mmCIF file of C-alpha atoms in Angstrom:
data_model
loop_
_atom_site.group_PDB
_atom_site.id
_atom_site.type_symbol
_atom_site.label_atom_id
_atom_site.label_comp_id
_atom_site.label_asym_id
_atom_site.label_seq_id
_atom_site.Cartn_x
_atom_site.Cartn_y
_atom_site.Cartn_z
ATOM 1 C CA MET A 1 147.222 84.675 87.666
ATOM 2 C CA GLN A 2 148.648 81.350 88.545
ATOM 3 C CA THR A 3 146.805 80.287 91.706
ATOM 4 C CA LEU A 4 143.314 80.236 93.167
ATOM 5 C CA GLN A 5 144.584 82.555 95.888
ATOM 6 C CA GLU A 6 145.580 85.147 93.272
ATOM 7 C CA LEU A 7 142.189 84.766 91.616
ATOM 8 C CA GLY A 8 140.458 85.264 94.969
ATOM 9 C CA GLU A 9 142.541 88.363 95.639
ATOM 10 C CA ALA A 10 141.612 89.760 92.206
ATOM 11 C CA VAL A 11 137.922 89.141 92.898
ATOM 12 C CA ALA A 12 138.228 90.902 96.266
ATOM 13 C CA ALA A 13 140.009 93.860 94.668
ATOM 14 C CA ARG A 14 137.317 94.190 91.991
ATOM 15 C CA ARG A 15 134.561 93.981 94.622
ATOM 16 C CA ARG A 16 136.197 96.703 96.715
ATOM 17 C CA LEU A 17 136.745 98.860 93.624
ATOM 18 C CA LEU A 18 133.000 98.691 92.990
ATOM 19 C CA GLY A 19 132.271 99.564 96.623
ATOM 20 C CA LEU A 20 130.415 96.324 97.283
ATOM 21 C CA LYS A 21 130.361 94.302 100.493
ATOM 22 C CA GLN A 22 130.948 90.549 100.473
ATOM 23 C CA ALA A 23 127.424 89.923 101.721
ATOM 24 C CA GLN A 24 125.946 91.939 98.838
ATOM 25 C CA VAL A 25 127.948 90.102 96.180
ATOM 26 C CA ALA A 26 127.286 86.737 97.793
ATOM 27 C CA ALA A 27 123.525 87.338 97.887
ATOM 28 C CA MET A 28 123.418 88.471 94.254
ATOM 29 C CA ALA A 29 125.567 85.522 93.143
ATOM 30 C CA GLY A 30 123.652 82.943 95.170
ATOM 31 C CA VAL A 31 126.593 81.862 97.309
ATOM 32 C CA THR A 32 127.113 82.087 101.035
ATOM 33 C CA PRO A 33 129.074 85.048 102.396
ATOM 34 C CA GLU A 34 131.335 82.571 104.184
ATOM 35 C CA SER A 35 132.298 80.759 100.981
ATOM 36 C CA LEU A 36 133.002 84.037 99.188
ATOM 37 C CA SER A 37 135.084 85.248 102.121
ATOM 38 C CA ARG A 38 137.128 82.032 102.198
ATOM 39 C CA PHE A 39 137.647 82.204 98.419
ATOM 40 C CA GLU A 40 138.804 85.833 98.498
ATOM 41 C CA ARG A 41 141.286 85.035 101.275
ATOM 42 C CA GLY A 42 142.620 81.937 99.530
ATOM 43 C CA ARG A 43 141.273 79.706 102.291
ATOM 44 C CA SER A 44 138.913 77.686 100.111
ATOM 45 C CA ALA A 45 140.207 74.380 98.826
ATOM 46 C CA GLU A 46 137.474 74.435 96.217
ATOM 47 C CA PHE A 47 135.280 77.173 94.798
ATOM 48 C CA GLY A 48 133.198 75.692 92.003
ATOM 49 C CA SER A 49 133.139 77.105 88.513
ATOM 50 C CA ARG A 50 129.434 77.944 88.748
ATOM 51 C CA LYS A 51 130.031 79.945 91.905
ATOM 52 C CA LEU A 52 133.010 81.701 90.366
ATOM 53 C CA LEU A 53 131.158 82.598 87.175
ATOM 54 C CA ALA A 54 128.178 83.881 89.193
ATOM 55 C CA VAL A 55 130.436 86.091 91.327
ATOM 56 C CA LEU A 56 132.263 87.382 88.259
ATOM 57 C CA ALA A 57 128.943 88.205 86.582
ATOM 58 C CA VAL A 58 127.866 90.235 89.622
ATOM 59 C CA LEU A 59 131.181 92.093 89.485
ATOM 60 C CA GLY A 60 130.922 92.745 85.756
ATOM 61 C CA ALA A 61 134.073 90.698 85.137
ATOM 62 C CA GLU A 62 134.879 87.618 83.133
ATOM 63 C CA LEU A 63 137.468 84.898 83.109
ATOM 64 C CA ASP A 64 139.856 84.909 80.163
ATOM 65 C CA VAL A 65 142.049 81.899 79.453
ATOM 66 C CA VAL A 66 145.380 82.842 77.888
ATOM 67 C CA ALA A 67 148.221 80.476 77.096
ATOM 68 C CA GLN A 68 151.275 81.101 79.250
ATOM 69 C CA GLY A 69 153.834 83.295 77.573
ATOM 70 C CA GLN A 70 151.280 84.715 75.159
ATOM 71 C CA SER A 71 150.508 87.808 77.170
ATOM 72 C CA GLY A 72 152.133 89.657 80.020
ATOM 73 C CA ASN A 73 150.320 90.183 83.259
ATOM 74 C CA LEU A 74 149.626 93.302 85.248
ATOM 75 C CA ASP A 75 152.391 92.593 87.752
ATOM 76 C CA GLU A 76 154.948 92.308 84.926
ATOM 77 C CA LEU A 77 153.745 95.588 83.433
ATOM 78 C CA ARG A 78 154.007 97.317 86.808
ATOM 79 C CA ARG A 79 157.563 96.003 87.289
ATOM 80 C CA GLU A 80 158.572 97.182 83.819
ATOM 81 C CA ARG A 81 157.124 100.635 84.429
ATOM 82 C CA ALA A 82 158.773 100.889 87.851
ATOM 83 C CA GLN A 83 162.125 99.916 86.356
ATOM 84 C CA SER A 84 161.690 102.445 83.547
ATOM 85 C CA SER A 85 160.791 105.181 86.020
ATOM 86 C CA ALA A 86 163.691 104.318 88.300
ATOM 87 C CA GLY A 87 166.114 104.340 85.384
ATOM 88 C CA ALA A 88 164.880 107.684 84.109
ATOM 89 C CA SER A 89 164.982 109.353 87.508
ATOM 90 C CA SER A 90 168.452 108.048 88.347
ATOM 91 C CA GLY A 91 169.914 109.474 85.164
ATOM 92 C CA GLU A 92 170.336 106.141 83.405
ATOM 93 C CA GLY A 93 170.629 106.534 79.714
ATOM 94 C CA ARG A 94 171.906 110.116 79.962
ATOM 95 C CA ARG A 95 175.355 111.024 78.694
#
């Protein structure tokens, strides 16, 4: 992830995966539903680290800092797999 918007989208996806509503997560994390909503939509200019860590704890997730170029991301993996699948199904590599 490179932006706060991407981080907010990832938080929203994790919350939905767990079947939780914004209001539930916000209450358990001690933040307002409005601030969580703005963060998830990328509309928050600032979402403090304490708030973020509290929300992540509620979601059973953690923040991992990785130097750029040291590890691929999920989007890159998906693109690679899609390209591999497309190549295999189109007959690429066959003689």
